[in-house]
Tab-separated table of N, CA and C in Angstrom:
chain	number	residue	atom	x	y	z
D	1	MET	N	-5.970	0.373	-6.279
D	1	MET	CA	-5.230	-0.194	-7.368
D	1	MET	C	-4.613	-1.493	-6.867
D	2	LEU	N	-5.110	-2.586	-7.377
D	2	LEU	CA	-4.600	-3.897	-7.002
D	2	LEU	C	-3.875	-4.511	-8.178
D	3	GLY	N	-2.922	-5.360	-7.884
D	3	GLY	CA	-2.221	-6.069	-8.942
D	3	GLY	C	-1.173	-6.979	-8.349
D	4	GLY	N	-0.669	-7.842	-9.190
D	4	GLY	CA	0.396	-8.738	-8.770
D	4	GLY	C	1.737	-8.027	-8.795
D	5	ALA	N	2.747	-8.742	-8.380
D	5	ALA	CA	4.102	-8.204	-8.399
D	5	ALA	C	4.501	-7.864	-9.829
D	6	ARG	N	5.086	-6.706	-9.999
D	6	ARG	CA	5.598	-6.233	-11.297
D	6	ARG	C	4.505	-6.088	-12.357
D	7	SER	N	3.270	-5.845	-11.917
D	7	SER	CA	2.151	-5.700	-12.855
D	7	SER	C	2.044	-4.290	-13.417
D	8	GLY	N	2.796	-3.342	-12.855
D	8	GLY	CA	2.719	-1.959	-13.300
D	8	GLY	C	1.776	-1.114	-12.474
D	9	LYS	N	1.349	-1.641	-11.334
D	9	LYS	CA	0.343	-0.932	-10.535
D	9	LYS	C	0.854	0.403	-10.001
D	10	SER	N	2.090	0.472	-9.560
D	10	SER	CA	2.611	1.736	-9.027
D	10	SER	C	2.676	2.803	-10.105
D	11	ALA	N	3.238	2.464	-11.253
D	11	ALA	CA	3.344	3.434	-12.348
D	11	ALA	C	1.957	3.868	-12.819
D	12	HIS	N	1.020	2.931	-12.890
D	12	HIS	CA	-0.335	3.300	-13.313
D	12	HIS	C	-0.976	4.233	-12.292
D	13	ALA	N	-0.813	3.919	-11.016
D	13	ALA	CA	-1.373	4.770	-9.964
D	13	ALA	C	-0.777	6.173	-10.044
D	14	GLU	N	0.519	6.267	-10.272
D	14	GLU	CA	1.169	7.575	-10.410
D	14	GLU	C	0.571	8.362	-11.570
D	15	GLY	N	0.213	7.661	-12.649
D	15	GLY	CA	-0.370	8.321	-13.816
D	15	GLY	C	-1.789	8.827	-13.595
D	16	LEU	N	-2.424	8.403	-12.523
D	16	LEU	CA	-3.780	8.862	-12.220
D	16	LEU	C	-3.798	10.241	-11.564
D	17	LEU	N	-2.642	10.705	-11.118
D	17	LEU	CA	-2.557	11.967	-10.389
D	17	LEU	C	-1.777	12.993	-11.200
D	18	PRO	N	-2.092	14.268	-11.010
D	18	PRO	CA	-1.470	15.310	-11.840
D	18	PRO	C	0.024	15.467	-11.561
D	19	ALA	N	0.808	15.486	-12.633
D	19	ALA	CA	2.258	15.653	-12.501
D	19	ALA	C	2.642	17.095	-12.204
D	20	ASP	N	1.753	18.026	-12.532
D	20	ASP	CA	2.092	19.444	-12.379
D	20	ASP	C	1.498	20.069	-11.117
D	21	GLU	N	0.947	19.250	-10.240
D	21	GLU	CA	0.386	19.744	-8.984
D	21	GLU	C	1.046	19.024	-7.825
D	22	GLU	N	0.876	19.583	-6.636
D	22	GLU	CA	1.435	18.922	-5.464
D	22	GLU	C	0.630	17.671	-5.144
D	23	VAL	N	1.339	16.592	-4.980
D	23	VAL	CA	0.752	15.314	-4.578
D	23	VAL	C	1.578	14.822	-3.398
D	24	LEU	N	0.916	14.281	-2.418
D	24	LEU	CA	1.601	13.663	-1.293
D	24	LEU	C	1.793	12.192	-1.629
D	25	TYR	N	3.048	11.796	-1.758
D	25	TYR	CA	3.386	10.412	-2.064
D	25	TYR	C	3.808	9.756	-0.759
D	26	VAL	N	3.014	8.805	-0.299
D	26	VAL	CA	3.283	8.134	0.967
D	26	VAL	C	3.968	6.808	0.652
D	27	ALA	N	5.253	6.756	0.940
D	27	ALA	CA	6.062	5.568	0.669
D	27	ALA	C	6.095	4.702	1.919
D	28	THR	N	5.706	3.451	1.785
D	28	THR	CA	5.644	2.566	2.943
D	28	THR	C	6.823	1.603	3.012
D	29	GLY	N	7.635	1.570	1.976
D	29	GLY	CA	8.796	0.675	1.982
D	29	GLY	C	9.892	1.221	2.870
D	30	ARG	N	10.352	0.398	3.761
D	30	ARG	CA	11.412	0.816	4.668
D	30	ARG	C	12.759	0.525	4.033
D	31	ARG	N	13.645	1.497	4.123
D	31	ARG	CA	14.994	1.299	3.597
D	31	ARG	C	15.755	0.313	4.468
D	32	ASP	N	16.561	-0.491	3.808
D	32	ASP	CA	17.425	-1.444	4.495
D	32	ASP	C	18.822	-1.259	3.922
D	33	PRO	N	19.721	-0.651	4.695
D	33	PRO	CA	21.066	-0.367	4.169
D	33	PRO	C	21.850	-1.620	3.786
D	34	THR	N	21.406	-2.795	4.217
D	34	THR	CA	22.101	-4.028	3.857
D	34	THR	C	21.552	-4.657	2.583
D	35	ASP	N	20.556	-4.012	1.958
D	35	ASP	CA	19.915	-4.578	0.769
D	35	ASP	C	19.999	-3.577	-0.388
D	36	PRO	N	21.101	-3.599	-1.160
D	36	PRO	CA	21.267	-2.617	-2.240
D	36	PRO	C	20.222	-2.747	-3.355
D	37	GLU	N	19.726	-3.949	-3.592
D	37	GLU	CA	18.714	-4.126	-4.638
D	37	GLU	C	17.417	-3.429	-4.245
D	38	TRP	N	17.016	-3.538	-2.978
D	38	TRP	CA	15.807	-2.870	-2.492
D	38	TRP	C	16.000	-1.359	-2.536
D	39	THR	N	17.172	-0.901	-2.153
D	39	THR	CA	17.478	0.535	-2.207
D	39	THR	C	17.372	1.041	-3.638
D	40	ALA	N	17.844	0.268	-4.595
D	40	ALA	CA	17.762	0.665	-6.005
D	40	ALA	C	16.307	0.757	-6.466
D	41	ARG	N	15.476	-0.148	-5.987
D	41	ARG	CA	14.046	-0.080	-6.343
D	41	ARG	C	13.404	1.187	-5.788
D	42	ILE	N	13.709	1.495	-4.537
D	42	ILE	CA	13.172	2.714	-3.932
D	42	ILE	C	13.658	3.935	-4.700
D	43	ASP	N	14.940	3.974	-5.021
D	43	ASP	CA	15.503	5.103	-5.759
D	43	ASP	C	14.870	5.261	-7.148
D	44	ALA	N	14.561	4.147	-7.804
D	44	ALA	CA	13.899	4.213	-9.118
D	44	ALA	C	12.502	4.806	-8.988
D	45	HIS	N	11.784	4.451	-7.951
D	45	HIS	CA	10.462	5.031	-7.712
D	45	HIS	C	10.584	6.538	-7.487
D	46	ILE	N	11.546	6.933	-6.683
D	46	ILE	CA	11.742	8.361	-6.395
D	46	ILE	C	12.083	9.124	-7.666
D	47	ALA	N	12.951	8.564	-8.491
D	47	ALA	CA	13.430	9.253	-9.696
D	47	ALA	C	12.316	9.524	-10.702
D	48	ARG	N	11.303	8.687	-10.733
D	48	ARG	CA	10.258	8.897	-11.738
D	48	ARG	C	9.126	9.801	-11.261
D	49	ARG	N	9.146	10.207	-9.991
D	49	ARG	CA	8.104	11.084	-9.481
D	49	ARG	C	8.329	12.521	-9.949
D	50	PRO	N	7.251	13.222	-10.265
D	50	PRO	CA	7.381	14.645	-10.629
D	50	PRO	C	7.962	15.459	-9.474
D	51	HIS	N	8.659	16.521	-9.811
D	51	HIS	CA	9.304	17.359	-8.786
D	51	HIS	C	8.289	18.073	-7.890
D	52	THR	N	7.043	18.167	-8.333
D	52	THR	CA	6.015	18.839	-7.536
D	52	THR	C	5.445	17.941	-6.445
D	53	TRP	N	5.809	16.680	-6.454
D	53	TRP	CA	5.288	15.744	-5.476
D	53	TRP	C	6.170	15.741	-4.237
D	54	ARG	N	5.532	15.628	-3.092
D	54	ARG	CA	6.246	15.568	-1.816
D	54	ARG	C	6.144	14.146	-1.286
D	55	THR	N	7.261	13.606	-0.862
D	55	THR	CA	7.291	12.233	-0.356
D	55	THR	C	7.414	12.229	1.153
D	56	VAL	N	6.609	11.387	1.784
D	56	VAL	CA	6.773	11.100	3.207
D	56	VAL	C	6.890	9.590	3.335
D	57	GLU	N	7.730	9.177	4.249
D	57	GLU	CA	7.848	7.758	4.533
D	57	GLU	C	7.006	7.464	5.761
D	58	ALA	N	6.096	6.519	5.620
D	58	ALA	CA	5.183	6.201	6.721
D	58	ALA	C	5.252	4.709	6.989
D	59	SER	N	5.434	4.392	8.212
D	59	SER	CA	5.404	2.979	8.559
D	59	SER	C	4.132	2.718	9.352
D	60	ARG	N	4.199	2.790	10.649
D	60	ARG	CA	3.020	2.485	11.462
D	60	ARG	C	1.971	3.594	11.425
D	61	GLU	N	2.342	4.812	11.160
D	61	GLU	CA	1.410	5.937	11.275
D	61	GLU	C	0.620	6.218	9.987
D	62	LEU	N	0.465	5.245	9.120
D	62	LEU	CA	-0.196	5.454	7.836
D	62	LEU	C	-1.615	6.001	7.994
D	63	ALA	N	-2.391	5.481	8.921
D	63	ALA	CA	-3.765	5.967	9.112
D	63	ALA	C	-3.763	7.450	9.458
D	64	ASP	N	-2.832	7.888	10.290
D	64	ASP	CA	-2.753	9.308	10.656
D	64	ASP	C	-2.430	10.172	9.447
D	65	VAL	N	-1.512	9.698	8.596
D	65	VAL	CA	-1.131	10.452	7.403
D	65	VAL	C	-2.324	10.575	6.456
D	66	VAL	N	-3.040	9.491	6.238
D	66	VAL	CA	-4.201	9.516	5.341
D	66	VAL	C	-5.298	10.414	5.924
D	67	ARG	N	-5.548	10.295	7.205
D	67	ARG	CA	-6.589	11.101	7.848
D	67	ARG	C	-6.288	12.592	7.719
D	68	ALA	N	-5.022	12.966	7.791
D	68	ALA	CA	-4.621	14.373	7.746
D	68	ALA	C	-4.438	14.908	6.332
D	69	ALA	N	-4.514	14.054	5.325
D	69	ALA	CA	-4.276	14.481	3.944
D	69	ALA	C	-5.270	15.551	3.524
D	70	LYS	N	-4.753	16.546	2.825
D	70	LYS	CA	-5.600	17.649	2.353
D	70	LYS	C	-5.809	17.623	0.845
D	71	GLY	N	-4.867	17.069	0.116
D	71	GLY	CA	-4.967	17.045	-1.341
D	71	GLY	C	-4.707	15.643	-1.861
D	72	ALA	N	-4.418	15.562	-3.150
D	72	ALA	CA	-4.169	14.267	-3.777
D	72	ALA	C	-3.054	13.530	-3.041
D	73	THR	N	-3.321	12.264	-2.741
D	73	THR	CA	-2.395	11.450	-1.954
D	73	THR	C	-2.287	10.071	-2.582
D	74	LEU	N	-1.067	9.589	-2.706
D	74	LEU	CA	-0.813	8.254	-3.240
D	74	LEU	C	-0.093	7.434	-2.175
D	75	VAL	N	-0.662	6.303	-1.820
D	75	VAL	CA	-0.048	5.396	-0.848
D	75	VAL	C	0.495	4.199	-1.617
D	76	ASP	N	1.794	4.005	-1.542
D	76	ASP	CA	2.441	2.915	-2.271
D	76	ASP	C	3.400	2.192	-1.336
D	77	ASP	N	3.077	1.056	-0.798
D	77	ASP	CA	1.855	0.320	-0.992
D	77	ASP	C	1.351	-0.298	0.295
D	78	VAL	N	0.113	-0.726	0.290
D	78	VAL	CA	-0.534	-1.260	1.488
D	78	VAL	C	0.106	-2.580	1.916
D	79	ALA	N	0.506	-3.424	0.972
D	79	ALA	CA	1.113	-4.712	1.317
D	79	ALA	C	2.434	-4.521	2.055
D	80	THR	N	3.241	-3.589	1.605
D	80	THR	CA	4.514	-3.317	2.274
D	80	THR	C	4.259	-2.745	3.659
D	81	TRP	N	3.263	-1.865	3.770
D	81	TRP	CA	2.897	-1.320	5.080
D	81	TRP	C	2.473	-2.440	6.024
D	82	LEU	N	1.616	-3.343	5.545
D	82	LEU	CA	1.144	-4.433	6.384
D	82	LEU	C	2.305	-5.320	6.836
D	83	THR	N	3.264	-5.544	5.963
D	83	THR	CA	4.449	-6.312	6.340
D	83	THR	C	5.140	-5.672	7.540
D	84	GLY	N	5.311	-4.347	7.491
D	84	GLY	CA	5.928	-3.640	8.605
D	84	GLY	C	5.112	-3.719	9.887
D	85	VAL	N	3.802	-3.641	9.753
D	85	VAL	CA	2.926	-3.740	10.920
D	85	VAL	C	3.039	-5.137	11.526
D	86	MET	N	3.058	-6.146	10.674
D	86	MET	CA	3.187	-7.514	11.177
D	86	MET	C	4.551	-7.735	11.827
D	87	ASP	N	5.594	-7.147	11.246
D	87	ASP	CA	6.928	-7.224	11.865
D	87	ASP	C	6.897	-6.608	13.259
D	88	ALA	N	6.361	-5.393	13.343
D	88	ALA	CA	6.347	-4.671	14.624
D	88	ALA	C	5.526	-5.397	15.681
D	89	ALA	N	4.474	-6.094	15.264
D	89	ALA	CA	3.608	-6.802	16.210
D	89	ALA	C	4.123	-8.212	16.524
D	90	GLY	N	5.158	-8.640	15.805
D	90	GLY	CA	5.627	-10.010	15.988
D	90	GLY	C	4.559	-11.020	15.617
D	91	ALA	N	3.825	-10.716	14.548
D	91	ALA	CA	2.616	-11.478	14.226
D	91	ALA	C	2.818	-12.607	13.222
D	92	TRP	N	4.029	-12.898	12.836
D	92	TRP	CA	4.238	-13.860	11.755
D	92	TRP	C	3.857	-15.292	12.116
D	93	GLU	N	3.750	-15.568	13.377
D	93	GLU	CA	3.316	-16.911	13.789
D	93	GLU	C	1.894	-16.892	14.342
D	94	GLY	N	1.226	-15.744	14.277
D	94	GLY	CA	-0.170	-15.663	14.706
D	94	GLY	C	-0.394	-14.815	15.940
D	95	ALA	N	0.607	-14.679	16.796
D	95	ALA	CA	0.463	-13.798	17.965
D	95	ALA	C	0.501	-12.357	17.486
D	96	GLY	N	-0.171	-11.473	18.191
D	96	GLY	CA	-0.146	-10.065	17.822
D	96	GLY	C	-1.112	-9.668	16.731
D	97	LEU	N	-1.953	-10.587	16.298
D	97	LEU	CA	-2.881	-10.277	15.205
D	97	LEU	C	-3.926	-9.245	15.603
D	98	ASP	N	-4.273	-9.158	16.874
D	98	ASP	CA	-5.222	-8.131	17.305
D	98	ASP	C	-4.691	-6.748	16.982
D	99	LEU	N	-3.411	-6.515	17.259
D	99	LEU	CA	-2.778	-5.231	16.946
D	99	LEU	C	-2.765	-4.987	15.438
D	100	VAL	N	-2.410	-5.992	14.673
D	100	VAL	CA	-2.378	-5.873	13.211
D	100	VAL	C	-3.757	-5.496	12.687
D	101	ARG	N	-4.768	-6.158	13.162
D	101	ARG	CA	-6.135	-5.899	12.692
D	101	ARG	C	-6.641	-4.530	13.143
D	102	ARG	N	-6.249	-4.093	14.334
D	102	ARG	CA	-6.612	-2.736	14.774
D	102	ARG	C	-5.972	-1.693	13.869
D	103	GLU	N	-4.693	-1.890	13.541
D	103	GLU	CA	-4.001	-0.947	12.645
D	103	GLU	C	-4.693	-0.921	11.273
D	104	GLY	N	-5.067	-2.101	10.772
D	104	GLY	CA	-5.775	-2.171	9.493
D	104	GLY	C	-7.118	-1.469	9.556
D	105	ALA	N	-7.855	-1.686	10.624
D	105	ALA	CA	-9.160	-1.037	10.788
D	105	ALA	C	-9.002	0.477	10.867
D	106	MET	N	-7.946	0.940	11.531
D	106	MET	CA	-7.696	2.388	11.600
D	106	MET	C	-7.411	2.950	10.209
D	107	LEU	N	-6.703	2.192	9.369
D	107	LEU	CA	-6.446	2.647	8.003
D	107	LEU	C	-7.751	2.714	7.209
D	108	VAL	N	-8.575	1.701	7.321
D	108	VAL	CA	-9.862	1.682	6.615
D	108	VAL	C	-10.708	2.877	7.053
D	109	GLU	N	-10.756	3.140	8.355
D	109	GLU	CA	-11.520	4.283	8.869
D	109	GLU	C	-10.956	5.609	8.344
D	110	ALA	N	-9.640	5.711	8.281
D	110	ALA	CA	-9.018	6.943	7.785
D	110	ALA	C	-9.351	7.168	6.316
D	111	VAL	N	-9.314	6.106	5.522
D	111	VAL	CA	-9.666	6.218	4.093
D	111	VAL	C	-11.118	6.659	3.951
D	112	ALA	N	-11.984	6.095	4.769
D	112	ALA	CA	-13.410	6.450	4.706
D	112	ALA	C	-13.650	7.882	5.155
D	113	ALA	N	-12.856	8.381	6.088
D	113	ALA	CA	-13.097	9.701	6.678
D	113	ALA	C	-12.458	10.858	5.914
D	114	THR	N	-11.411	10.592	5.162
D	114	THR	CA	-10.704	11.699	4.522
D	114	THR	C	-11.493	12.282	3.361
D	115	GLU	N	-11.337	13.573	3.169
D	115	GLU	CA	-11.947	14.230	2.013
D	115	GLU	C	-10.964	14.331	0.860
D	116	ALA	N	-9.724	13.968	1.105
D	116	ALA	CA	-8.696	14.019	0.073
D	116	ALA	C	-8.904	12.898	-0.934
D	117	ARG	N	-8.407	13.114	-2.138
D	117	ARG	CA	-8.388	12.028	-3.120
D	117	ARG	C	-7.195	11.147	-2.769
D	118	VAL	N	-7.470	9.911	-2.416
D	118	VAL	CA	-6.423	8.979	-2.023
D	118	VAL	C	-6.397	7.817	-3.011
D	119	VAL	N	-5.231	7.568	-3.566
D	119	VAL	CA	-5.019	6.416	-4.434
D	119	VAL	C	-4.168	5.428	-3.645
D	120	LEU	N	-4.707	4.242	-3.447
D	120	LEU	CA	-4.014	3.187	-2.707
D	120	LEU	C	-3.499	2.144	-3.682
D	121	VAL	N	-2.273	1.707	-3.475
D	121	VAL	CA	-1.689	0.617	-4.255
D	121	VAL	C	-1.531	-0.563	-3.306
D	122	SER	N	-1.935	-1.751	-3.762
D	122	SER	CA	-1.760	-2.936	-2.935
D	122	SER	C	-1.599	-4.162	-3.827
D	123	SER	N	-0.961	-5.155	-3.289
D	123	SER	CA	-0.802	-6.417	-4.014
D	123	SER	C	-2.068	-7.246	-3.888
D	124	GLU	N	-2.469	-7.840	-4.988
D	124	GLU	CA	-3.584	-8.777	-4.973
D	124	GLU	C	-3.002	-10.154	-4.702
D	125	VAL	N	-3.363	-10.729	-3.581
D	125	VAL	CA	-2.762	-11.996	-3.177
D	125	VAL	C	-3.689	-13.191	-3.373
D	126	GLY	N	-4.869	-12.965	-3.866
D	126	GLY	CA	-5.841	-14.043	-3.967
D	126	GLY	C	-5.811	-14.822	-5.267
D	127	LEU	N	-4.863	-14.554	-6.132
D	127	LEU	CA	-4.843	-15.221	-7.430
D	127	LEU	C	-3.756	-16.280	-7.549
D	128	GLY	N	-2.921	-16.382	-6.534
D	128	GLY	CA	-1.793	-17.301	-6.595
D	128	GLY	C	-2.076	-18.603	-5.865
D	129	VAL	N	-1.027	-19.370	-5.743
D	129	VAL	CA	-1.130	-20.645	-5.045
D	129	VAL	C	-1.192	-20.407	-3.541
D	130	VAL	N	-1.627	-21.401	-2.817
D	130	VAL	CA	-1.633	-21.319	-1.361
D	130	VAL	C	-0.169	-21.361	-0.907
D	131	PRO	N	0.269	-20.355	-0.147
D	131	PRO	CA	1.662	-20.335	0.288
D	131	PRO	C	2.020	-21.580	1.105
D	132	HIS	N	3.256	-22.003	0.963
D	132	HIS	CA	3.739	-23.206	1.626
D	132	HIS	C	3.930	-23.003	3.128
D	133	THR	N	4.259	-21.781	3.543
D	133	THR	CA	4.557	-21.539	4.953
D	133	THR	C	3.357	-20.956	5.685
D	134	ARG	N	3.340	-21.175	6.982
D	134	ARG	CA	2.269	-20.615	7.823
D	134	ARG	C	2.273	-19.096	7.744
D	135	SER	N	3.462	-18.491	7.829
D	135	SER	CA	3.534	-17.031	7.790
D	135	SER	C	3.072	-16.498	6.433
D	136	GLY	N	3.370	-17.209	5.355
D	136	GLY	CA	2.895	-16.804	4.033
D	136	GLY	C	1.384	-16.846	3.929
D	137	ARG	N	0.791	-17.906	4.466
D	137	ARG	CA	-0.678	-18.016	4.452
D	137	ARG	C	-1.300	-16.941	5.327
D	138	LEU	N	-0.690	-16.686	6.465
D	138	LEU	CA	-1.192	-15.655	7.368
D	138	LEU	C	-1.163	-14.292	6.691
D	139	PHE	N	-0.046	-13.961	6.046
D	139	PHE	CA	0.056	-12.681	5.347
D	139	PHE	C	-0.984	-12.585	4.239
D	140	ARG	N	-1.120	-13.645	3.449
D	140	ARG	CA	-2.115	-13.640	2.369
D	140	ARG	C	-3.508	-13.397	2.926
D	141	ASP	N	-3.843	-14.067	4.011
D	141	ASP	CA	-5.167	-13.918	4.603
D	141	ASP	C	-5.382	-12.503	5.143
D	142	GLU	N	-4.388	-11.970	5.845
D	142	GLU	CA	-4.521	-10.631	6.427
D	142	GLU	C	-4.595	-9.564	5.339
D	143	LEU	N	-3.734	-9.664	4.320
D	143	LEU	CA	-3.773	-8.667	3.245
D	143	LEU	C	-5.058	-8.790	2.431
D	144	GLY	N	-5.504	-10.006	2.191
D	144	GLY	CA	-6.766	-10.189	1.468
D	144	GLY	C	-7.937	-9.551	2.204
D	145	ALA	N	-7.984	-9.741	3.520
D	145	ALA	CA	-9.062	-9.135	4.310
D	145	ALA	C	-8.952	-7.613	4.317
D	146	LEU	N	-7.731	-7.089	4.431
D	146	LEU	CA	-7.545	-5.639	4.429
D	146	LEU	C	-7.894	-5.051	3.063
D	147	ASN	N	-7.454	-5.682	1.981
D	147	ASN	CA	-7.810	-5.205	0.639
D	147	ASN	C	-9.325	-5.185	0.458
D	148	THR	N	-10.009	-6.202	0.946
D	148	THR	CA	-11.466	-6.265	0.839
D	148	THR	C	-12.122	-5.116	1.591
D	149	ALA	N	-11.669	-4.881	2.821
D	149	ALA	CA	-12.247	-3.798	3.629
D	149	ALA	C	-11.980	-2.438	2.989
D	150	LEU	N	-10.784	-2.236	2.453
D	150	LEU	CA	-10.470	-0.962	1.795
D	150	LEU	C	-11.297	-0.798	0.524
D	151	ALA	N	-11.415	-1.854	-0.266
D	151	ALA	CA	-12.179	-1.774	-1.514
D	151	ALA	C	-13.632	-1.410	-1.253
D	152	GLN	N	-14.182	-1.860	-0.143
D	152	GLN	CA	-15.561	-1.538	0.190
D	152	GLN	C	-15.732	-0.051	0.465
D	153	ARG	N	-14.660	0.632	0.847
D	153	ARG	CA	-14.717	2.062	1.163
D	153	ARG	C	-14.304	2.951	0.000
D	154	CYS	N	-13.789	2.359	-1.063
D	154	CYS	CA	-13.278	3.147	-2.191
D	154	CYS	C	-14.330	3.324	-3.279
D	155	ASP	N	-14.302	4.480	-3.919
D	155	ASP	CA	-15.219	4.753	-5.020
D	155	ASP	C	-14.863	3.959	-6.269
D	156	GLU	N	-13.560	3.778	-6.488
D	156	GLU	CA	-13.084	3.045	-7.649
D	156	GLU	C	-12.111	1.971	-7.192
D	157	VAL	N	-12.152	0.837	-7.881
D	157	VAL	CA	-11.197	-0.237	-7.628
D	157	VAL	C	-10.729	-0.737	-8.990
D	158	LEU	N	-9.406	-0.721	-9.186
D	158	LEU	CA	-8.808	-1.203	-10.420
D	158	LEU	C	-7.920	-2.393	-10.126
D	159	LEU	N	-7.858	-3.317	-11.073
D	159	LEU	CA	-6.946	-4.452	-11.010
D	159	LEU	C	-6.049	-4.370	-12.231
D	160	LEU	N	-4.743	-4.411	-12.003
D	160	LEU	CA	-3.794	-4.398	-13.107
D	160	LEU	C	-3.276	-5.803	-13.344
D	161	VAL	N	-3.365	-6.245	-14.577
D	161	VAL	CA	-2.818	-7.528	-14.986
D	161	VAL	C	-1.977	-7.266	-16.222
D	162	ALA	N	-0.706	-7.610	-16.165
D	162	ALA	CA	0.216	-7.415	-17.285
D	162	ALA	C	0.190	-5.971	-17.783
D	163	GLY	N	0.089	-5.039	-16.842
D	163	GLY	CA	0.097	-3.623	-17.188
D	163	GLY	C	-1.209	-3.085	-17.734
D	164	ILE	N	-2.233	-3.912	-17.761
D	164	ILE	CA	-3.537	-3.502	-18.310
D	164	ILE	C	-4.514	-3.325	-17.154
D	165	PRO	N	-5.059	-2.098	-17.009
D	165	PRO	CA	-6.001	-1.877	-15.917
D	165	PRO	C	-7.401	-2.365	-16.263
D	166	MET	N	-8.021	-3.012	-15.292
D	166	MET	CA	-9.402	-3.440	-15.422
D	166	MET	C	-10.185	-2.818	-14.276
D	167	ARG	N	-11.244	-2.129	-14.622
D	167	ARG	CA	-12.062	-1.478	-13.602
D	167	ARG	C	-12.991	-2.510	-12.973
D	168	LEU	N	-12.849	-2.669	-11.658
D	168	LEU	CA	-13.732	-3.576	-10.928
D	168	LEU	C	-14.936	-2.819	-10.367
D	169	ARG	N	-14.671	-1.572	-9.980
D	169	ARG	CA	-15.753	-0.684	-9.529
D	169	ARG	C	-15.382	0.709	-9.959
């Protein structure tokens, strides 16, 4: 599930999975106690999830969580996860990209190997302007490459624009 910011991709992805069954919701957003607005966004996501869903917070270990998944799993979202991986690798200026790419490749392999139904949410970064900063361009390039590799392994690929899903595959 790809889409721009505030396109409705998370809510649409949630609607693809059964509300009355156990679903593993993998949250990749890291809480920041100094950012009340971000905390409110996380809390809003939690509040709308069905009570039958179990949430795990995954930062670097996302590939392990996906590989071990047994049932319906929702990862929200790959872009936020990649941000954390780039932070941990110190890759915003270009150093550490080998580690970032290895982590991405491990995620792609885990998605390909799992027998669980996995719904991935990610930001589509290829439709906007070229970012002004080096780190912005680097992130766009890395996320674009990761989204491409994941899409090649997925049975279905949807793009949400203005809350309207379009099936790409």
